mmCIF file of C-alpha atoms in Angstrom:
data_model
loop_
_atom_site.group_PDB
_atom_site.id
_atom_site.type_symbol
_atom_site.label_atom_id
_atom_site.label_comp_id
_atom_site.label_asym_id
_atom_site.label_seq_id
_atom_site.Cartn_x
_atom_site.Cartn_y
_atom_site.Cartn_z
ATOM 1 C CA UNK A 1 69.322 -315.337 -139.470
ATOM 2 C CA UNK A 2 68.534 -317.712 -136.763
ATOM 3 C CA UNK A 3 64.762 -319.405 -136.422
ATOM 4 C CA UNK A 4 64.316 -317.860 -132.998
ATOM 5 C CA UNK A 5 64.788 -314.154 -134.029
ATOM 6 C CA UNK A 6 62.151 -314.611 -137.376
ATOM 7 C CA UNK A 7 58.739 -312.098 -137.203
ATOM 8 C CA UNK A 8 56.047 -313.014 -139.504
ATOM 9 C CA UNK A 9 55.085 -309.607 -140.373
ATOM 10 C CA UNK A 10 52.105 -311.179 -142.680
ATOM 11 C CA UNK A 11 50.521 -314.345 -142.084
ATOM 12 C CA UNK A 12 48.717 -315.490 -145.320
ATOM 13 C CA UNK A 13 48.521 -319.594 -143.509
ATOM 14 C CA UNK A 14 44.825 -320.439 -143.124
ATOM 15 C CA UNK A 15 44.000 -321.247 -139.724
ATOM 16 C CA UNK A 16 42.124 -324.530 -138.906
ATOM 17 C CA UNK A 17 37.687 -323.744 -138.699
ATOM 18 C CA UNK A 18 37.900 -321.228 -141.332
ATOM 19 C CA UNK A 19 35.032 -320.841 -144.132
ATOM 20 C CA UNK A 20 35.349 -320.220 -147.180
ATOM 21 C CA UNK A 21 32.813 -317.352 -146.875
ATOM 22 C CA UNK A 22 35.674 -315.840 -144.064
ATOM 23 C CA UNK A 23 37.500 -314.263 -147.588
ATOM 24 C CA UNK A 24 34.119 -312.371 -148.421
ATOM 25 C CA UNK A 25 34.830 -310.246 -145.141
ATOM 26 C CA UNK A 26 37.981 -309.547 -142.954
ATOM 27 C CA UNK A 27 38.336 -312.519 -140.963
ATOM 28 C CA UNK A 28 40.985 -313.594 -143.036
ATOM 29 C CA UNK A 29 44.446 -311.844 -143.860
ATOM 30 C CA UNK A 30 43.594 -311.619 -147.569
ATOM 31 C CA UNK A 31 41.973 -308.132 -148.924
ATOM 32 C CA UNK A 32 38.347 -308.759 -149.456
ATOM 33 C CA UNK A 33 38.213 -306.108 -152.267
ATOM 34 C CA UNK A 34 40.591 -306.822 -154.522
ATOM 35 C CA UNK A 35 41.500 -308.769 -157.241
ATOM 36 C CA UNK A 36 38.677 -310.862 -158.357
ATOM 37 C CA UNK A 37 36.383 -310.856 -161.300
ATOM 38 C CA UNK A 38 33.807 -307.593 -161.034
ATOM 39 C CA UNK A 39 32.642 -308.133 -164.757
ATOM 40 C CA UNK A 40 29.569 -308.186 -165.691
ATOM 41 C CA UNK A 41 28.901 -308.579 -162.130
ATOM 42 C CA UNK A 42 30.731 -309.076 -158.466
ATOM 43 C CA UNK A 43 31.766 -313.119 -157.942
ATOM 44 C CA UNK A 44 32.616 -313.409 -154.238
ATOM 45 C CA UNK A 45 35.635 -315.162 -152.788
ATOM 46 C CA UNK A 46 33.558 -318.122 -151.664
ATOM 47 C CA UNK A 47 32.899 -318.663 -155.576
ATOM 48 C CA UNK A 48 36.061 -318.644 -156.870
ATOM 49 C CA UNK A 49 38.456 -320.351 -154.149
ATOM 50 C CA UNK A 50 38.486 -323.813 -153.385
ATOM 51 C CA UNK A 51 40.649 -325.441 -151.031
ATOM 52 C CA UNK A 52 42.003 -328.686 -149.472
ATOM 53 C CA UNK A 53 44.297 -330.647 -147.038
ATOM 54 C CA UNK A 54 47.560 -330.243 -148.214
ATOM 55 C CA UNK A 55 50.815 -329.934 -146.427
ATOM 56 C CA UNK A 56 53.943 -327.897 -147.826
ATOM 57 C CA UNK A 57 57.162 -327.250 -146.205
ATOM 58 C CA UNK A 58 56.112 -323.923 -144.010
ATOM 59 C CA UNK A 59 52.330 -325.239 -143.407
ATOM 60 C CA UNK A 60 52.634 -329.157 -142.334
ATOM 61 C CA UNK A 61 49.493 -328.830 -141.195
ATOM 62 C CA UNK A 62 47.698 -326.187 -143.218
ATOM 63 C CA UNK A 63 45.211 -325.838 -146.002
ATOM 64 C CA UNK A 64 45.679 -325.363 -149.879
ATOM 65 C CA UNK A 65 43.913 -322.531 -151.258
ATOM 66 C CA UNK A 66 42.800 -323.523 -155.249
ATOM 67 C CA UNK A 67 42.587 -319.949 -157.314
ATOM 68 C CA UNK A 68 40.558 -320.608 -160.322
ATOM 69 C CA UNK A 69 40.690 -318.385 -163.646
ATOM 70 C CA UNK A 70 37.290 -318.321 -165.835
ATOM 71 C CA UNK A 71 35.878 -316.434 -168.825
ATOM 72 C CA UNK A 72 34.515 -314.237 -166.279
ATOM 73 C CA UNK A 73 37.130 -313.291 -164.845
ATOM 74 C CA UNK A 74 37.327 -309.920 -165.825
ATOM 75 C CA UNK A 75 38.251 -306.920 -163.618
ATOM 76 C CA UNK A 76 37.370 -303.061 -164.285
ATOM 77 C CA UNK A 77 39.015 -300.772 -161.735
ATOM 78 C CA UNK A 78 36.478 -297.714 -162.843
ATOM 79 C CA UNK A 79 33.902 -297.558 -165.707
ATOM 80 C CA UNK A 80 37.021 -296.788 -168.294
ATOM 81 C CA UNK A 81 39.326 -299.427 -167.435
ATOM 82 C CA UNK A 82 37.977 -302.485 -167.883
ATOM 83 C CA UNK A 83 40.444 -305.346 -168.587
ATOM 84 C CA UNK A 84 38.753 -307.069 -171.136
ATOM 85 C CA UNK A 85 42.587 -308.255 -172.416
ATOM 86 C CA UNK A 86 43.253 -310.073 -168.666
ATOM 87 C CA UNK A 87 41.645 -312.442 -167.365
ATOM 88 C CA UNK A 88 42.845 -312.170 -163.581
ATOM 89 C CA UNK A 89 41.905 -313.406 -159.732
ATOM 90 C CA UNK A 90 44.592 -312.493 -157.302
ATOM 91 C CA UNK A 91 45.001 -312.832 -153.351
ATOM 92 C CA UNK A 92 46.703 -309.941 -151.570
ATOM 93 C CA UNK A 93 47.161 -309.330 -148.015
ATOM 94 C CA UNK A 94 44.817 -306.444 -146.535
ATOM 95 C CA UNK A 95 46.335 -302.939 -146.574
ATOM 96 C CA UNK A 96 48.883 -302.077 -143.630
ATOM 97 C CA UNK A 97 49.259 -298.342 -142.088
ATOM 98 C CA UNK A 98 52.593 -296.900 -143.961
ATOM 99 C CA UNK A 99 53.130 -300.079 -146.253
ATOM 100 C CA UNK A 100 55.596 -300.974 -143.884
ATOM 101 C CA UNK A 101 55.295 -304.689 -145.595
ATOM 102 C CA UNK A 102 57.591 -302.964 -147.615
ATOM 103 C CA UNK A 103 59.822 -301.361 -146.107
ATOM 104 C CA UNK A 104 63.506 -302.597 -144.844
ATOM 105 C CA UNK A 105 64.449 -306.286 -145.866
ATOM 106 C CA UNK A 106 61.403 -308.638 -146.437
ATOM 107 C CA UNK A 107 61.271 -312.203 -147.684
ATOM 108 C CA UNK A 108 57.996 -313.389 -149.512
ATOM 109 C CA UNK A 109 56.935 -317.418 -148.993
ATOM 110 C CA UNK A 110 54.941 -319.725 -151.151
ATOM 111 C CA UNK A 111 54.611 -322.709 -152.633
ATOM 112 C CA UNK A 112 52.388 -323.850 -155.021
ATOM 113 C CA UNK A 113 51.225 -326.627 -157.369
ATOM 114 C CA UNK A 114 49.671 -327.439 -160.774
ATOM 115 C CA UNK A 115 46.491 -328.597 -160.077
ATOM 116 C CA UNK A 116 43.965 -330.822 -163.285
ATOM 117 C CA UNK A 117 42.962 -327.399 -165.158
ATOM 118 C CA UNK A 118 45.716 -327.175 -166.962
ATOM 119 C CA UNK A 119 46.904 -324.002 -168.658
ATOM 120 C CA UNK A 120 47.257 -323.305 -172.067
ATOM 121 C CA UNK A 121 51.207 -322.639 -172.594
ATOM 122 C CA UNK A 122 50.305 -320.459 -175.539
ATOM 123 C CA UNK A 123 49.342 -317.313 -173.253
ATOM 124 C CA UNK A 124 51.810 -316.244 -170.619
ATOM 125 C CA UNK A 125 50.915 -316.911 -167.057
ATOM 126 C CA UNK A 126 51.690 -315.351 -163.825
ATOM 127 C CA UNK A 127 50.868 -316.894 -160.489
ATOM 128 C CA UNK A 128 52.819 -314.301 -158.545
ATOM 129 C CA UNK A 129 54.365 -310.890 -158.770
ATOM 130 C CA UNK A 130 55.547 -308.139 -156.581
ATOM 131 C CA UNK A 131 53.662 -304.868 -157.929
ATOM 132 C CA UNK A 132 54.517 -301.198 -158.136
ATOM 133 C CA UNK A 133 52.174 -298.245 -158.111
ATOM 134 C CA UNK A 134 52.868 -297.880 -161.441
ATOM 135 C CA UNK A 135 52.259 -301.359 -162.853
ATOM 136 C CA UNK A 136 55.910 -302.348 -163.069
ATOM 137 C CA UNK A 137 56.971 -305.923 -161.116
ATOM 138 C CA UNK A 138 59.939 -305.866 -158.476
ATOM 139 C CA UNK A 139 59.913 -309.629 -159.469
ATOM 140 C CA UNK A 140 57.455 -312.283 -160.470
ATOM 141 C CA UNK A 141 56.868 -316.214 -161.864
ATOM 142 C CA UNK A 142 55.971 -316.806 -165.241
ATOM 143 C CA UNK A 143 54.913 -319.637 -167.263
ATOM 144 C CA UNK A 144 53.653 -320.451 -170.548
ATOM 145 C CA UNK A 145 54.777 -318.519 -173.654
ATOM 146 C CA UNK A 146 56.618 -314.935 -173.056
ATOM 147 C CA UNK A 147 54.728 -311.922 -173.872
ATOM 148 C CA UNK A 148 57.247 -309.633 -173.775
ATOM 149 C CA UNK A 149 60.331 -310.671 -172.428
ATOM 150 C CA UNK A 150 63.489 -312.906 -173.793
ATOM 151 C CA UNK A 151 62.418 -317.165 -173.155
ATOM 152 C CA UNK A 152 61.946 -319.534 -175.346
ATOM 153 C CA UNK A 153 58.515 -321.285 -175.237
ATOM 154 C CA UNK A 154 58.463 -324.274 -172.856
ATOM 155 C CA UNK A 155 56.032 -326.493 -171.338
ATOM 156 C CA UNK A 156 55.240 -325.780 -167.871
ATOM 157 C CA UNK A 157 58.504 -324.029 -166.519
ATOM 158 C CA UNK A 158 58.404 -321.527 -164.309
ATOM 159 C CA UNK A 159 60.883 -318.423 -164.375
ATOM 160 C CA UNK A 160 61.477 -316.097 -161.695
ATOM 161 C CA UNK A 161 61.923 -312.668 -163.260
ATOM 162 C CA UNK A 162 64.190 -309.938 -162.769
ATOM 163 C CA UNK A 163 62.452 -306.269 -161.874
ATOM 164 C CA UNK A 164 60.273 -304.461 -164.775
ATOM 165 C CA UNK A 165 60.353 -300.815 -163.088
ATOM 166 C CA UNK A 166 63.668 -300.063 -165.093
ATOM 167 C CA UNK A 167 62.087 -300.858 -167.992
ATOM 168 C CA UNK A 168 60.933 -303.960 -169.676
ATOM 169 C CA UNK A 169 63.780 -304.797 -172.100
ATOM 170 C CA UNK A 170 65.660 -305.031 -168.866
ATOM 171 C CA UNK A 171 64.052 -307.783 -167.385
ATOM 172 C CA UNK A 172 66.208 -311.370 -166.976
ATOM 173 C CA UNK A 173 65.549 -315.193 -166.078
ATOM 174 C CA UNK A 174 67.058 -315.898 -162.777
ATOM 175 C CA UNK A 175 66.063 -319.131 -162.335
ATOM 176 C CA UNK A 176 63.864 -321.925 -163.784
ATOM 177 C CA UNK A 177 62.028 -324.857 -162.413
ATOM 178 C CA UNK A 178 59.759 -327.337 -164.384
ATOM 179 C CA UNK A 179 56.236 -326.690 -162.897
ATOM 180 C CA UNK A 180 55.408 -330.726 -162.726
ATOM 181 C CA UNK A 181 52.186 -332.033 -161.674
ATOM 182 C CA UNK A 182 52.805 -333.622 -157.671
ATOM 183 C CA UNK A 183 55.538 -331.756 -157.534
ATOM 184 C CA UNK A 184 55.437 -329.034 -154.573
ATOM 185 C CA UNK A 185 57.304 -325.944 -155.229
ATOM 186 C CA UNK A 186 58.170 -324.063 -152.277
ATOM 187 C CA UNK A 187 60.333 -320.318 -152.837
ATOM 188 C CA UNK A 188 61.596 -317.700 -150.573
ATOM 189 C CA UNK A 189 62.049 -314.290 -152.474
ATOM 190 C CA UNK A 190 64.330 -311.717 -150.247
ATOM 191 C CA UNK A 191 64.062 -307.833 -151.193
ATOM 192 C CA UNK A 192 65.947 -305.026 -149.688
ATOM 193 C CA UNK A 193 64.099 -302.269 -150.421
ATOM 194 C CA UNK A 194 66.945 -299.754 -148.747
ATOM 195 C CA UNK A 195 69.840 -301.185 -151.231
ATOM 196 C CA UNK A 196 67.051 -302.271 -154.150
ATOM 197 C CA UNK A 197 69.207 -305.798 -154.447
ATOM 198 C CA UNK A 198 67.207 -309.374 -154.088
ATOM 199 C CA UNK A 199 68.064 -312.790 -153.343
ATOM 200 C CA UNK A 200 65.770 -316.315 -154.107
ATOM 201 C CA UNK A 201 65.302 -319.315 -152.907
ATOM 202 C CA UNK A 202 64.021 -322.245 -154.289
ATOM 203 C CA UNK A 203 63.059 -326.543 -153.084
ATOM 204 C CA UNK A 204 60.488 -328.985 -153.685
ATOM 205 C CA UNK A 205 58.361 -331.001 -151.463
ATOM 206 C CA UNK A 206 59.922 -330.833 -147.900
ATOM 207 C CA UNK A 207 63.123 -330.391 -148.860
ATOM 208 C CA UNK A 208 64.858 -327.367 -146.851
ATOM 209 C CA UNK A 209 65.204 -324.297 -149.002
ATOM 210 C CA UNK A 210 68.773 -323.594 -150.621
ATOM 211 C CA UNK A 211 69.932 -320.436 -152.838
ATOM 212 C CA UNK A 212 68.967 -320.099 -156.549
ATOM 213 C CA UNK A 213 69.801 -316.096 -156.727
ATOM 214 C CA UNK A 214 72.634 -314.809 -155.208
ATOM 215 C CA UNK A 215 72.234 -311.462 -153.741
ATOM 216 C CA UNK A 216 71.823 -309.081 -157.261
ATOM 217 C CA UNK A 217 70.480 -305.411 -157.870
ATOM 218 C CA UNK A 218 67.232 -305.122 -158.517
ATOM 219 C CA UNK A 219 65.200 -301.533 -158.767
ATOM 220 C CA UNK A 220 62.561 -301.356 -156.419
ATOM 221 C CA UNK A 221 59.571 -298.565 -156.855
ATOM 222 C CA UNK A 222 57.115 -297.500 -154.615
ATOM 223 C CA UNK A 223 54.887 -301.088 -153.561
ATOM 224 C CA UNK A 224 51.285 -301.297 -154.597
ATOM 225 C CA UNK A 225 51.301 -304.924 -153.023
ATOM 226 C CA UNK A 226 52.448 -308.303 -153.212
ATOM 227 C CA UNK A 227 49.605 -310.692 -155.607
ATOM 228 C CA UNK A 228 49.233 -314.547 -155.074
ATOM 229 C CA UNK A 229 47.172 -316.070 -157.494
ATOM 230 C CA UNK A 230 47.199 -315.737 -161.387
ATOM 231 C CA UNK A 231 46.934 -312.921 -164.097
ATOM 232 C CA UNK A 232 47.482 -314.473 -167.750
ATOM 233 C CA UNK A 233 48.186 -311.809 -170.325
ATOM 234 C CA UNK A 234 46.809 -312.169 -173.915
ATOM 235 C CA UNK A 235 47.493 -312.810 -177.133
ATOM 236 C CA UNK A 236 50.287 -310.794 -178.773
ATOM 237 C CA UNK A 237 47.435 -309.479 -181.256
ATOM 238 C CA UNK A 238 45.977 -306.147 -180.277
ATOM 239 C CA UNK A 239 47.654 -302.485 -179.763
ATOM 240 C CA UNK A 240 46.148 -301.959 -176.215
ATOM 241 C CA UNK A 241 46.660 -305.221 -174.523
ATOM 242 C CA UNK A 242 45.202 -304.803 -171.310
ATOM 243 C CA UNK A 243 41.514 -303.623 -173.016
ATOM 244 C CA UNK A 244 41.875 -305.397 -176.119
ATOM 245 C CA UNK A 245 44.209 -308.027 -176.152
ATOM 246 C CA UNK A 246 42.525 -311.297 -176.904
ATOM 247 C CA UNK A 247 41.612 -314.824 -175.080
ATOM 248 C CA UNK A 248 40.728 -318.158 -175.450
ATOM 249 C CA UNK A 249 36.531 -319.145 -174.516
ATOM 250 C CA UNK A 250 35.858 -322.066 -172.654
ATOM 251 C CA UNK A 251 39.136 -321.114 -170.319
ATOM 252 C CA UNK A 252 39.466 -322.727 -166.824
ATOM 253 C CA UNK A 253 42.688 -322.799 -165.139
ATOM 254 C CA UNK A 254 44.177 -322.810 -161.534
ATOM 255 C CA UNK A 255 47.095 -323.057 -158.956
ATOM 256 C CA UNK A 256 47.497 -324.274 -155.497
ATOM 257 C CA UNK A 257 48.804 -322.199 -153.019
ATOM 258 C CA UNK A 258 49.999 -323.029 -149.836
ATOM 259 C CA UNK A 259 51.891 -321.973 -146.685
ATOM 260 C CA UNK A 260 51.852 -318.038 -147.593
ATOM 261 C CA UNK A 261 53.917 -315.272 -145.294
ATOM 262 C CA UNK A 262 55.886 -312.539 -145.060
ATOM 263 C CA UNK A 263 58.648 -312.390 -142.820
ATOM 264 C CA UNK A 264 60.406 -309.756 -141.518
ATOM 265 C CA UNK A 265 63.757 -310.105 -142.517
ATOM 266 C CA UNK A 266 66.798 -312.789 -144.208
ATOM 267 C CA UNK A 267 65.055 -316.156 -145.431
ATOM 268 C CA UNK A 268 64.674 -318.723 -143.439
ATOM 269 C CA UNK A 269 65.535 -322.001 -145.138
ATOM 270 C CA UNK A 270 63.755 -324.457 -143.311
ATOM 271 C CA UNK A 271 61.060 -325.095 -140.611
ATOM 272 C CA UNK A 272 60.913 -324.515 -137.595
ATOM 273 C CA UNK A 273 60.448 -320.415 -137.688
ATOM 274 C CA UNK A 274 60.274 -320.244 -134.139
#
């Protein structure tokens, strides 16, 4: 697909003069609802996001956004699901008429970066996934130690993963990356959601983008939305994971984020998109 012919159908770049207080309300592309910490009380974005001058390879001139994961950060969607077993603070992009942000052939951009609060490889990580209305993943990143799927422990690696909605136990690696500290990871992520196959990209720094994944099938469900920022699952200890599963005190870890879109479309491996 040429550069000239790309639509960004989602624009997740932060534009220059925003406040952080623009992601309490909708003056940003980012849902002001959902997913941050509402347990024992509502944190605003402003709180929980910091940011800074960074450039990645779709956002020369763009802004990092830092999510941040806490003891608090604890989400209950209704007074009998409370995720006491997560701790979670997610970005998503504000709801559009018909989902059509998932519809056709889409390609999901980001690249992101360890930051000083490092995570604890003993709980499984994961800075983004592609979610179903049912829970499953179309894909996602991991890092850290498995919960339920087939890796061996590593330090800091991240995995792109293979869809859940068929079931877990058929979930596969596609591709791994060490997730090193000044190293920018930048990854394209094509879905047709017509012929449920996918296709990845992958480069670091400002390097263009070049194939990890070559086109595969991958189920696709009915999309609940696409979630930048990170969820880490517990300890392999309790029955009910999600309400009882446990974690660590004292926790405080994050990712960068930067030049996040949607486009409409085949990837594009390299700037310029227009």
């Amino acid at each position: 697909m040429a550069a000239a012919n790309a639509k960004i159908v989602w624009d997740g770049r932060l534009k220059p003069g925003f406040n952080a207080t623009d992601f309490d309300s909708n003056k940003t592309e980012y849902n002001p609802a959902y997913t941050r910490p509402n347990i024992p009380h509502v944190l605003k974005w402003s709180d929980i996001l910091e940011f800074s001058h960074a450039k990645c390879l779709f956002d020369p001139l763009g802004t990092s956004v830092e999510v941040i994961l806490k003891n608090h950060s604890v989400t209950a969607f209704g007074e009998k699901n409370i995720q006491y077993g997560f701790r979670r603070t997610e970005l998503l992009p504000k709801p559009m008429p018909n989902n059509t942000l998932y519809q056709g052939i889409k390609t999901f951009y980001w690249s992101m970066t360890p930051t000083k609060r490092l995570a604890n490889l003993t709980y499984d990580h994961v800075p983004v996934f592609l979610e179903t209305t049912t829970g499953t993943h179309i894909f996602d990143i991991h890092y850290g130690s498995p919960y339920n799927w087939n890796k061996t422990a590593d330090s800091a690696v991240l995995s792109l993963m293979s869809s859940s909605t068929a079931g877990y136990d058929k979930v596969q690696s596609l591709f791994s990356v060490p997730f090193t500290a000044g190293v920018i990871q930048n990854f394209a992520v094509t879905v047709n959601f017509d012929k449920a196959t996918l296709q990845a990209y992958h480069s670091t720094d400002d390097q263009a983008l070049k194939e990890v994944v070559k086109p595969i099938a991958n189920p696709v469900g009915v999309v609940e939305n696409i979630h930048y920022g990170l969820l880490r699952l517990p300890l392999a200890t309790a029955a009910d994971m999600v309400h009882n599963g446990y974690q660590e005190p004292n926790l405080e870890v994050s990712v960068k984020y930067c030049g996040l879109f949607i486009l409409d479309g085949p990837a594009v491996l390299q700037p310029p998109l227009a």
